[in-house]
mmCIF file of C-alpha atoms in Angstrom:
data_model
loop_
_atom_site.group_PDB
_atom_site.id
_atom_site.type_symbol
_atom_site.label_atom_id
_atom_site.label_comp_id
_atom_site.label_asym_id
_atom_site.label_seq_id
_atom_site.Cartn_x
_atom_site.Cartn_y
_atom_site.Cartn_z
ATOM 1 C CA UNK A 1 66.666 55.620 12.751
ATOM 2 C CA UNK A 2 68.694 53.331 10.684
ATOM 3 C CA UNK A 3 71.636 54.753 9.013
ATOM 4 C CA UNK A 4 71.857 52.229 6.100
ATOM 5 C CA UNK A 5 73.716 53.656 3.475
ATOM 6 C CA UNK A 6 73.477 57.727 4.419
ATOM 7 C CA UNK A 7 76.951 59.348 4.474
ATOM 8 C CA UNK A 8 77.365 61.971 6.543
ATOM 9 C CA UNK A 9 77.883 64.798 4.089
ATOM 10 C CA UNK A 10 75.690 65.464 0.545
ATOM 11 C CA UNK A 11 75.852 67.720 -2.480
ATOM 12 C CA UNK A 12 72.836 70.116 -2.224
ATOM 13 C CA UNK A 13 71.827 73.739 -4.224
ATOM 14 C CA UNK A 14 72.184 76.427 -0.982
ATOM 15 C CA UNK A 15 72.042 80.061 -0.824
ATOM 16 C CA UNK A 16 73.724 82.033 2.116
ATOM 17 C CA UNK A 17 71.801 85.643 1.402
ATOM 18 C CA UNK A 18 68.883 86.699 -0.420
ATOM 19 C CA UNK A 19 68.943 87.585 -4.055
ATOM 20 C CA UNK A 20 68.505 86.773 -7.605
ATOM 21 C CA UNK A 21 69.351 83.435 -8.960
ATOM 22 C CA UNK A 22 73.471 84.032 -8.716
ATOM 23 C CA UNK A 23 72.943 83.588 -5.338
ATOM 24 C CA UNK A 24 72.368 80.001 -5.700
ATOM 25 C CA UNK A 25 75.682 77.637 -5.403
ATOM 26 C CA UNK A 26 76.389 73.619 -5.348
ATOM 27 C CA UNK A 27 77.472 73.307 -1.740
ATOM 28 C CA UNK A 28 78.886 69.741 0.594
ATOM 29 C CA UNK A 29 77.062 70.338 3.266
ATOM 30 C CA UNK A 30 75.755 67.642 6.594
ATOM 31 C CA UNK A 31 73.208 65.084 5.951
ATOM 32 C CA UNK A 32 70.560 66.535 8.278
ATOM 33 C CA UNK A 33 69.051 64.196 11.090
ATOM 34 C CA UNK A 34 65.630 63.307 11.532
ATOM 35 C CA UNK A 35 63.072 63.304 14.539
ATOM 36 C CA UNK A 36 60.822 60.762 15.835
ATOM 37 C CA UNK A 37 57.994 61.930 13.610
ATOM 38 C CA UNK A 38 60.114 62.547 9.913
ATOM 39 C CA UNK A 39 61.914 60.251 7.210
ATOM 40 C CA UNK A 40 64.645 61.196 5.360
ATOM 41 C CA UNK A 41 64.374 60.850 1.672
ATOM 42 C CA UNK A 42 67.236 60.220 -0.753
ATOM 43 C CA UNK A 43 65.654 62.882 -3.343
ATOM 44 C CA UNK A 44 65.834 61.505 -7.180
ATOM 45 C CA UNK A 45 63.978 65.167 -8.311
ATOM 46 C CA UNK A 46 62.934 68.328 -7.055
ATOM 47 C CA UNK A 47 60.520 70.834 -8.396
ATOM 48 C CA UNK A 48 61.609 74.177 -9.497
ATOM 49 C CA UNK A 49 58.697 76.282 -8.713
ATOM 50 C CA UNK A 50 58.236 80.428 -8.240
ATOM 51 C CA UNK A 51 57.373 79.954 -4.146
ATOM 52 C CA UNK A 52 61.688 78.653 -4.757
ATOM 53 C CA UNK A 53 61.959 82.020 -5.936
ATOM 54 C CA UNK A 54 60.365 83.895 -3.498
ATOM 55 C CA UNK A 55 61.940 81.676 -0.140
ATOM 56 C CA UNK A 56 65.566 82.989 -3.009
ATOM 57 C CA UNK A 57 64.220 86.831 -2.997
ATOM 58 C CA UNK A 58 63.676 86.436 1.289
ATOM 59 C CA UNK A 59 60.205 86.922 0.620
ATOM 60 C CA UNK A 60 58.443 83.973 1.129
ATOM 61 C CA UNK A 61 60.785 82.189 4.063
ATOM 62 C CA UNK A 62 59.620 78.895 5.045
ATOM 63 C CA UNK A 63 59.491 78.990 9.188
ATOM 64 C CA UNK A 64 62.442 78.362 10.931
ATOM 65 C CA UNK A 65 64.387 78.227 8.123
ATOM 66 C CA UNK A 66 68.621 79.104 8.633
ATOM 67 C CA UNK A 67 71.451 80.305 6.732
ATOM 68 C CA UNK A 68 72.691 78.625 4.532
ATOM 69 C CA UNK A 69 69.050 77.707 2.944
ATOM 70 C CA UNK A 70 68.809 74.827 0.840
ATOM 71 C CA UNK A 71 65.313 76.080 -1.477
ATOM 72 C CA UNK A 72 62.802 73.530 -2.506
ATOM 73 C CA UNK A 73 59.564 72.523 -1.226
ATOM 74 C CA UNK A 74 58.817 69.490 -2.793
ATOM 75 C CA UNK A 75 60.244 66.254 -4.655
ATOM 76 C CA UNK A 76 60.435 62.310 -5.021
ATOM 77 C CA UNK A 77 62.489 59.720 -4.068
ATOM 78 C CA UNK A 78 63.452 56.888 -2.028
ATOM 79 C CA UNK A 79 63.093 56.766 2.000
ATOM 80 C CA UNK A 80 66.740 56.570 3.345
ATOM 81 C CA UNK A 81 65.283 56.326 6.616
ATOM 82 C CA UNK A 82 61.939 56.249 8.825
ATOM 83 C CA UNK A 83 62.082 58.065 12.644
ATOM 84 C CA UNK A 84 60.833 56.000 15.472
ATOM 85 C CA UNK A 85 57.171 56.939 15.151
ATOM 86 C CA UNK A 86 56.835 56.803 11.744
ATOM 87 C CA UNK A 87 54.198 54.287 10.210
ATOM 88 C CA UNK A 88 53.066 55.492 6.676
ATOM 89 C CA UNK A 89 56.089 54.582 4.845
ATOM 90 C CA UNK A 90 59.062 52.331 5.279
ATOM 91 C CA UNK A 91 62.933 52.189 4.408
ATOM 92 C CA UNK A 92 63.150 51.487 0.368
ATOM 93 C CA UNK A 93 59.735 53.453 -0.078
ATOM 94 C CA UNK A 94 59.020 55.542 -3.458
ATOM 95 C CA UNK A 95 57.552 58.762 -2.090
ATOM 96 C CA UNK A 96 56.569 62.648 -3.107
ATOM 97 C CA UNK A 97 56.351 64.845 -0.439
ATOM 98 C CA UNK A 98 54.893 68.694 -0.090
ATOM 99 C CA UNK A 99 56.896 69.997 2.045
ATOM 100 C CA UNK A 100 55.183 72.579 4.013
ATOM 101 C CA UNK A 101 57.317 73.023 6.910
ATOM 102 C CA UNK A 102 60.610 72.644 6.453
ATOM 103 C CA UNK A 103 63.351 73.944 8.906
ATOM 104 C CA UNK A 104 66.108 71.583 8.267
ATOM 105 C CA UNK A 105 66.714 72.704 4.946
ATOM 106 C CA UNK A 106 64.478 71.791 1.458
ATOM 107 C CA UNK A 107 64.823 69.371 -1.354
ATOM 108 C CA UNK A 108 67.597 71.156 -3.547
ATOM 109 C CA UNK A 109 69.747 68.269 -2.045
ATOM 110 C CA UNK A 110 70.834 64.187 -2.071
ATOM 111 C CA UNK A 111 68.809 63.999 1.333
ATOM 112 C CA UNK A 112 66.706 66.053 2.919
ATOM 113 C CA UNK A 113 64.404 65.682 6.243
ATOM 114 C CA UNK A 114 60.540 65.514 6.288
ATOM 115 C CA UNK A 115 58.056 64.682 8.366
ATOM 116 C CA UNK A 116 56.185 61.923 7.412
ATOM 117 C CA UNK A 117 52.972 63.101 7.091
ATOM 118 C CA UNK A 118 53.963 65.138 4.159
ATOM 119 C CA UNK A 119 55.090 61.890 2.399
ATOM 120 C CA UNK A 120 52.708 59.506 0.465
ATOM 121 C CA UNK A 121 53.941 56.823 -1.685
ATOM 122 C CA UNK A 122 54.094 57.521 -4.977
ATOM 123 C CA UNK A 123 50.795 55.945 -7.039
ATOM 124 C CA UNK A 124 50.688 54.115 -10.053
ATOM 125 C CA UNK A 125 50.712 56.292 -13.108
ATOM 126 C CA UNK A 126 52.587 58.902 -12.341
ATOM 127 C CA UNK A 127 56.395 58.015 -13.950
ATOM 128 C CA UNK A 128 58.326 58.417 -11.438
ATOM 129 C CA UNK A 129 61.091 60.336 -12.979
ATOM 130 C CA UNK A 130 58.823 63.424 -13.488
ATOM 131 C CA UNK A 131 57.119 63.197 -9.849
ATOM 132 C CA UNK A 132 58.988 65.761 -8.239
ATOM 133 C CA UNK A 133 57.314 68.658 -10.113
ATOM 134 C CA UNK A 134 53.706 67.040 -8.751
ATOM 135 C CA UNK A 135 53.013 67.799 -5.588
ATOM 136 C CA UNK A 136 52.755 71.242 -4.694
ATOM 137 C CA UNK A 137 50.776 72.290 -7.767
ATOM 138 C CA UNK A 138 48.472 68.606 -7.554
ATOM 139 C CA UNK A 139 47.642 69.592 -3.902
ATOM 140 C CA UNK A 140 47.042 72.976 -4.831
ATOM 141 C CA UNK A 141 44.637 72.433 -7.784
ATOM 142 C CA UNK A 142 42.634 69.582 -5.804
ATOM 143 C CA UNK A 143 42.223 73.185 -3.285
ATOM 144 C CA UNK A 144 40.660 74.899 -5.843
ATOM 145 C CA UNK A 145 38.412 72.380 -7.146
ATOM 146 C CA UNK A 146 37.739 71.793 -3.357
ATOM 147 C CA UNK A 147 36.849 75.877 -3.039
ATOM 148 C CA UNK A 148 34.628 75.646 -6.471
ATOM 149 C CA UNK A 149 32.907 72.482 -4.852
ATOM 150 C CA UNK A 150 31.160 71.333 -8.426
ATOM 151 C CA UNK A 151 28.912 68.349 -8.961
ATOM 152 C CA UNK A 152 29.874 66.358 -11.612
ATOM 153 C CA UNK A 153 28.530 67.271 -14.831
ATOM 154 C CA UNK A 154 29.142 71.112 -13.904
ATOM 155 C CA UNK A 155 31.248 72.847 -16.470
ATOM 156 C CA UNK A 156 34.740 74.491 -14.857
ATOM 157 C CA UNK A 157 36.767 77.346 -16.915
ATOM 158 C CA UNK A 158 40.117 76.800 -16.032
ATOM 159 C CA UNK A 159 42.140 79.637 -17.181
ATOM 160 C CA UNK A 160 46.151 79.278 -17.159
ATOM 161 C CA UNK A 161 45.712 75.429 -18.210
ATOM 162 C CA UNK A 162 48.923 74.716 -19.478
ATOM 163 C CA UNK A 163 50.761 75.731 -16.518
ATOM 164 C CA UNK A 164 52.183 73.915 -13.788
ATOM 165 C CA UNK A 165 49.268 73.761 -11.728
ATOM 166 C CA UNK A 166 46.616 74.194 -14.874
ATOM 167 C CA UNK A 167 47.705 71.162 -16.351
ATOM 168 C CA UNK A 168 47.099 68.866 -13.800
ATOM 169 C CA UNK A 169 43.735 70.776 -12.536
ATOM 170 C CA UNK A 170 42.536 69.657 -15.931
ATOM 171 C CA UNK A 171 43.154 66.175 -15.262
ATOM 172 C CA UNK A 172 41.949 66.086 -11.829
ATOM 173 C CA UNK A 173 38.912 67.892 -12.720
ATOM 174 C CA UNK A 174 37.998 65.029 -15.228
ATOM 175 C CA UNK A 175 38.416 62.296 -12.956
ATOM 176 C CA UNK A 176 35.564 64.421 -11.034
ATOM 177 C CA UNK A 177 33.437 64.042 -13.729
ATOM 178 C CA UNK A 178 33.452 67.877 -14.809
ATOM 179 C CA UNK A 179 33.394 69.167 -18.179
ATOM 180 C CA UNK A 180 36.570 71.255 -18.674
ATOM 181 C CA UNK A 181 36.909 74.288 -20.434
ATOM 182 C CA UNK A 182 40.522 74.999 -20.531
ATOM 183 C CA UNK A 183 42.086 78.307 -21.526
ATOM 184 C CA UNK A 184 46.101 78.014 -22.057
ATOM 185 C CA UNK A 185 48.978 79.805 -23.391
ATOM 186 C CA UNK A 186 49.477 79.831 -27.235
ATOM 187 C CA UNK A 187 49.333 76.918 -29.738
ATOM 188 C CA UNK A 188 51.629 74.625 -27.711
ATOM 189 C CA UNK A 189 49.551 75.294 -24.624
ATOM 190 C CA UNK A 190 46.434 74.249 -26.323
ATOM 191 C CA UNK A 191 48.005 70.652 -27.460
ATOM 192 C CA UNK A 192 48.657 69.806 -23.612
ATOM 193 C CA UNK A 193 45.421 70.596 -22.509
ATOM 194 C CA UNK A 194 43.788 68.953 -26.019
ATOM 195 C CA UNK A 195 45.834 65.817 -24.599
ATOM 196 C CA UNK A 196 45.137 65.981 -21.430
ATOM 197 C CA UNK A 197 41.312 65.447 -21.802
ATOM 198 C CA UNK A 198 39.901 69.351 -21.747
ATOM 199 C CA UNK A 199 36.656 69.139 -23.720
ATOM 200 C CA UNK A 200 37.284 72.900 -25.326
ATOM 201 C CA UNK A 201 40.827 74.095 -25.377
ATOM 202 C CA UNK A 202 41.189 78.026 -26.643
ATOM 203 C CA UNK A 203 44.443 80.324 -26.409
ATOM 204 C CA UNK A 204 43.809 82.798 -24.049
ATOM 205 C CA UNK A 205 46.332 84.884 -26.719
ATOM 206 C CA UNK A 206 43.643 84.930 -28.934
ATOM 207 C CA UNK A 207 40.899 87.028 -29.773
ATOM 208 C CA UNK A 208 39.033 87.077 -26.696
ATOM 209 C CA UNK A 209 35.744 88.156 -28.139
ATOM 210 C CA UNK A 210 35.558 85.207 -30.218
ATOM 211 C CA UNK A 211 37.098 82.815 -27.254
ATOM 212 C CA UNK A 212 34.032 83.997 -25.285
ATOM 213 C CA UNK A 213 31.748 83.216 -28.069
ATOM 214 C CA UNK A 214 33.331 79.663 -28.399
ATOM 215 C CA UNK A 215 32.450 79.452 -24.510
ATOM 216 C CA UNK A 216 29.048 80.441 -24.969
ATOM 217 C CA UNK A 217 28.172 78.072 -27.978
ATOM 218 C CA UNK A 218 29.076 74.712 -25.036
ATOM 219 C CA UNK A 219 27.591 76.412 -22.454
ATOM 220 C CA UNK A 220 24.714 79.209 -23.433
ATOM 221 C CA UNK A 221 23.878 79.886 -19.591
ATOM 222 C CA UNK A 222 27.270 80.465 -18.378
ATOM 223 C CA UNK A 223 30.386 77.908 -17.421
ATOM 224 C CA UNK A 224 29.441 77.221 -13.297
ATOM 225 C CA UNK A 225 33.117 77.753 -11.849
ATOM 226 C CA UNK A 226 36.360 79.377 -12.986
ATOM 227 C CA UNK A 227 39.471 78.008 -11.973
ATOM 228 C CA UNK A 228 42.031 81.479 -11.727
ATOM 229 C CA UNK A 229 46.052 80.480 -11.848
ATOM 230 C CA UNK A 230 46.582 83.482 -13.141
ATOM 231 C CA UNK A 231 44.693 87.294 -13.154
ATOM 232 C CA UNK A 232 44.232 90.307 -14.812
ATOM 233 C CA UNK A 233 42.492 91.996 -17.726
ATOM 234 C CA UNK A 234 42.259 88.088 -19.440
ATOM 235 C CA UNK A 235 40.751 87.137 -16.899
ATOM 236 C CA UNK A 236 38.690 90.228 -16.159
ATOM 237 C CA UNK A 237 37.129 89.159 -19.780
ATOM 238 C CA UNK A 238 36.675 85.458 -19.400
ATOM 239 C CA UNK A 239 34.737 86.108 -15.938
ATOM 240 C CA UNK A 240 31.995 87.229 -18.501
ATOM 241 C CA UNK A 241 31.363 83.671 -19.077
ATOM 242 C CA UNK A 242 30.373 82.869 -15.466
ATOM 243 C CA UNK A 243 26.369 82.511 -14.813
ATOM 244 C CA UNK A 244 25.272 84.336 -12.390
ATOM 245 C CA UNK A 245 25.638 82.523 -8.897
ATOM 246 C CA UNK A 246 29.173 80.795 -10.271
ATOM 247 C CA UNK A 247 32.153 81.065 -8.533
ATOM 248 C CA UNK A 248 35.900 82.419 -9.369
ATOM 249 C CA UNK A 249 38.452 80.582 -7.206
ATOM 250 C CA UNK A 250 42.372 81.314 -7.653
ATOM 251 C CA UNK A 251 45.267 80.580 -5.390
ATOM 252 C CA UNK A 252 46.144 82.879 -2.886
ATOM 253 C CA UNK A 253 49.588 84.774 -4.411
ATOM 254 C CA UNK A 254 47.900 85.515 -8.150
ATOM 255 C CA UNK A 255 48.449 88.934 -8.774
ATOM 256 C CA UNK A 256 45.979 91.184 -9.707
ATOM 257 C CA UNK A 257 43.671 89.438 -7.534
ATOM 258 C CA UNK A 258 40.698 88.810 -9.337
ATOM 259 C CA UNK A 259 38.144 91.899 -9.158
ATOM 260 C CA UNK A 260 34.982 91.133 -7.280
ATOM 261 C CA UNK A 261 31.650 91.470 -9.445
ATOM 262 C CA UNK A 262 27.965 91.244 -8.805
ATOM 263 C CA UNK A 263 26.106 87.798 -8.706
ATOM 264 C CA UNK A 264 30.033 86.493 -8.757
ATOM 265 C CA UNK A 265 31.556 84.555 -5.472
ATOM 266 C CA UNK A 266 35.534 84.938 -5.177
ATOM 267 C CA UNK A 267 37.267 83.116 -3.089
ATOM 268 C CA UNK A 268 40.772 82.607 -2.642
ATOM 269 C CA UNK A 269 42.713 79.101 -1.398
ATOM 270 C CA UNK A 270 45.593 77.515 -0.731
ATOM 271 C CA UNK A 271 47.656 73.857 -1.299
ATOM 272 C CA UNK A 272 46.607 71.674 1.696
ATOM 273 C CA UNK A 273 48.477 68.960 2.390
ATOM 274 C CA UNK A 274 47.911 66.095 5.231
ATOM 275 C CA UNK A 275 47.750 62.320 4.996
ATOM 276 C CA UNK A 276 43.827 62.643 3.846
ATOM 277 C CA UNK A 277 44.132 64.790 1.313
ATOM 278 C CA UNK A 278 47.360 62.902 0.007
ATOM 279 C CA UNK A 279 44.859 59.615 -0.061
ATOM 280 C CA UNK A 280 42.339 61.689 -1.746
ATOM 281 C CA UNK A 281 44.695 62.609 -4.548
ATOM 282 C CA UNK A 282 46.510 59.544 -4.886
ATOM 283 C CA UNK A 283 42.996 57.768 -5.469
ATOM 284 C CA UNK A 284 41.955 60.557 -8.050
ATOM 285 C CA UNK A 285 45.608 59.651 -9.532
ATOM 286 C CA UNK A 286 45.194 56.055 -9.920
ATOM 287 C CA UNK A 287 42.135 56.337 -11.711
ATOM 288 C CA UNK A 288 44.155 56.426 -15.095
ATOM 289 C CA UNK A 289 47.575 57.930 -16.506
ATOM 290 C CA UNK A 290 48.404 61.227 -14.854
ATOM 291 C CA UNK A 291 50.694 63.365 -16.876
ATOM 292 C CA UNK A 292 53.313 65.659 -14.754
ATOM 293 C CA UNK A 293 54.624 67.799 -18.444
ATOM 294 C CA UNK A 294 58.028 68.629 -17.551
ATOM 295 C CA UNK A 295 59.109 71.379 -19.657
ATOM 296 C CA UNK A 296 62.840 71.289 -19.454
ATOM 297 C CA UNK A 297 65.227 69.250 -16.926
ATOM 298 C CA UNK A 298 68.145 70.703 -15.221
ATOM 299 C CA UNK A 299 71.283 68.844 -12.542
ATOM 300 C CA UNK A 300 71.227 70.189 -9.377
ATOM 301 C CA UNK A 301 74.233 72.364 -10.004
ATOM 302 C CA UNK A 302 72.498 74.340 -12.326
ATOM 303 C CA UNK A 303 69.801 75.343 -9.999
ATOM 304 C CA UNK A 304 70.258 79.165 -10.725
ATOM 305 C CA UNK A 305 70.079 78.471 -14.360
ATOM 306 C CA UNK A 306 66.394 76.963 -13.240
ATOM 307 C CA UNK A 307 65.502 79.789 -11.162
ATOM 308 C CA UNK A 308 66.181 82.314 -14.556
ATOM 309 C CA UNK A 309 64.308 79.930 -16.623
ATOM 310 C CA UNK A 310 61.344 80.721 -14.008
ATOM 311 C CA UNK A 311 61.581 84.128 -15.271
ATOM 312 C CA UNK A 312 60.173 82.855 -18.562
ATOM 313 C CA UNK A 313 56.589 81.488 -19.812
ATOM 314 C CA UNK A 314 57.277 77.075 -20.543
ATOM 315 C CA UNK A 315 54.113 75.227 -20.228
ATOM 316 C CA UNK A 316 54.295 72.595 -17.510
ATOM 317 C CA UNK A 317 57.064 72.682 -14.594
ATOM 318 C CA UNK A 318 60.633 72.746 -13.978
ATOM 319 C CA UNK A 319 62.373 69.854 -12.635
ATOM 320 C CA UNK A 320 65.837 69.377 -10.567
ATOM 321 C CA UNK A 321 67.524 66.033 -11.419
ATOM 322 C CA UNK A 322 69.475 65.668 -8.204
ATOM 323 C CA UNK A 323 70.251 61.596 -9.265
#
């Protein structure tokens, strides 16, 4: 490792019990140190995201983690530093990183410690002050159209659209070559996706009798997939459109889990993350502007005033300007 210019001690957004968003201070804490096999990135932004919440609330923990428990499991930057082993990246690297594992704290923080096969530099096209809200959901939506497995030319529902992971499943699913049917919250909702490329954008606030009719003028033997970020009785309704044979995917954690129905496949995933699938993205990436929509920006020292801002329905992501 090369110290450069890494002080010893950093600013970072820590929590020393589990709770609501309160619990959440700006903290000095140590620079951590990294292993043969990790980097350590000089974060520019983090994603605010609701698995944040849940590592907050004690429910979802990442392993090993320790008291006090910087949140954050994903962000861009610079590489401060490469470990012995380390080939992928080098010192003065831009970077994202999905941080799956991550016992030496997360990425509410100046620095933070990753190993480097989490890391992938950051492609052309993506601007590089919103590419800390990327990762997680990008990964996670290039699961799901993994799990629906569509040829291109297949038609894809994609309900949720305008949210954080929604909004870039639309995009990704175009650069497959699939026709994109994307439902999304309310009028602003339906601009993203418009923008983004969907070929039919409806509000899934709307009548839902008619948004199934709109569904079944594109495609009168049934869409072939539906993409599920979020569930219940919407969704319950839109599954109508499915032909019989199509498959409902949704990421593991939506809640109601999508009801199982005759003729119907539903299968659950989750984000994978690995240097081939960060290749695999990155190339799907490159193909043409990719838009992370960052609905509202906050400094790292108002990191609880992100976390109840999760609480409420913003098309896009939350981001964490830590520089």
């Amino acid at each position: 490792m090369t110290a450069g210019d890494v002080p010893e001690r950093m600013q970072a957004a820590a929590f020393d019990e589990f709770g609501g968003p309160e619990v959440i201070t700006l903290r000095t804490l140590p620079v951590p140190q990294i292993a043969d096999d990790e980097i350590l990135l000089k974060v520019w932004s983090a994603g605010v995201g609701v698995w944040d919440a849940g590592a907050r609330e004690g429910k979802l923990v990442p392993e090993g983690a320790a008291f006090p428990m910087v949140p954050g499991a994903e962000a861009a930057g610079t590489v401060a530093a490469v470990g012995r082993r380390v080939t992928n990246v080098a010192e003065g690297d831009l970077v994202y990183v999905y941080g799956y594992t991550r016992p030496k704290g997360g990425f509410y923080a100046e620095y933070a410690a990753t190993k480097a096969e989490y890391v992938a530099k950051l492609p052309a096209g993506v601007p590089a002050e919103h590419a800390g809200a990327m990762p997680t959901d990008a990964l996670t939506a290039l699961s799901g159209l993994d799990a629906l497995g569509l040829s291109a030319g297949a038609w894809v529902l994609i309900f949720g659209a305008s949210g954080g992971q929604g909004h870039l499943a639309v995009q990704l699913a175009k650069r497959q070559g699939l026709n994109v049917i994307a439902v999304a919250s309310g009028a602003e909702g339906v601009t993203l996706v418009t923008r983004l490329g969907a070929d039919l954008s409806l509000d899934g606030h709307g009548d839902l009798t008619e948004v199934l009719a709109r569904i079944r003028e594109v495609t009168p033997d049934g869409v072939d997939g539906v993409l599920a970020m979020a569930g219940g009785a919407t969704l319950d309704r839109l599954a109508e459109a499915l032909r019989d044979g199509g498959l409902l995917a949704y990421p593991n954690g939506v809640q109601p889990a999508p009801r199982e129905r005759p003729g119907v496949t539903v299968q659950a995933y989750d984000g994978e993350t690995g240097p081939e699938r960060l290749q695999r993205l990155n190339e799907l990436i490159e193909a043409g502007p990719f838009q992370v929509h960052v609905a509202e920006t906050f400094p790292l020292g108002r990191a609880a005033e992100a976390h109840r801002r999760l609480q409420t329905s913003f098309p896009g992501r939350l981001l964490l300007a830590v520089r």
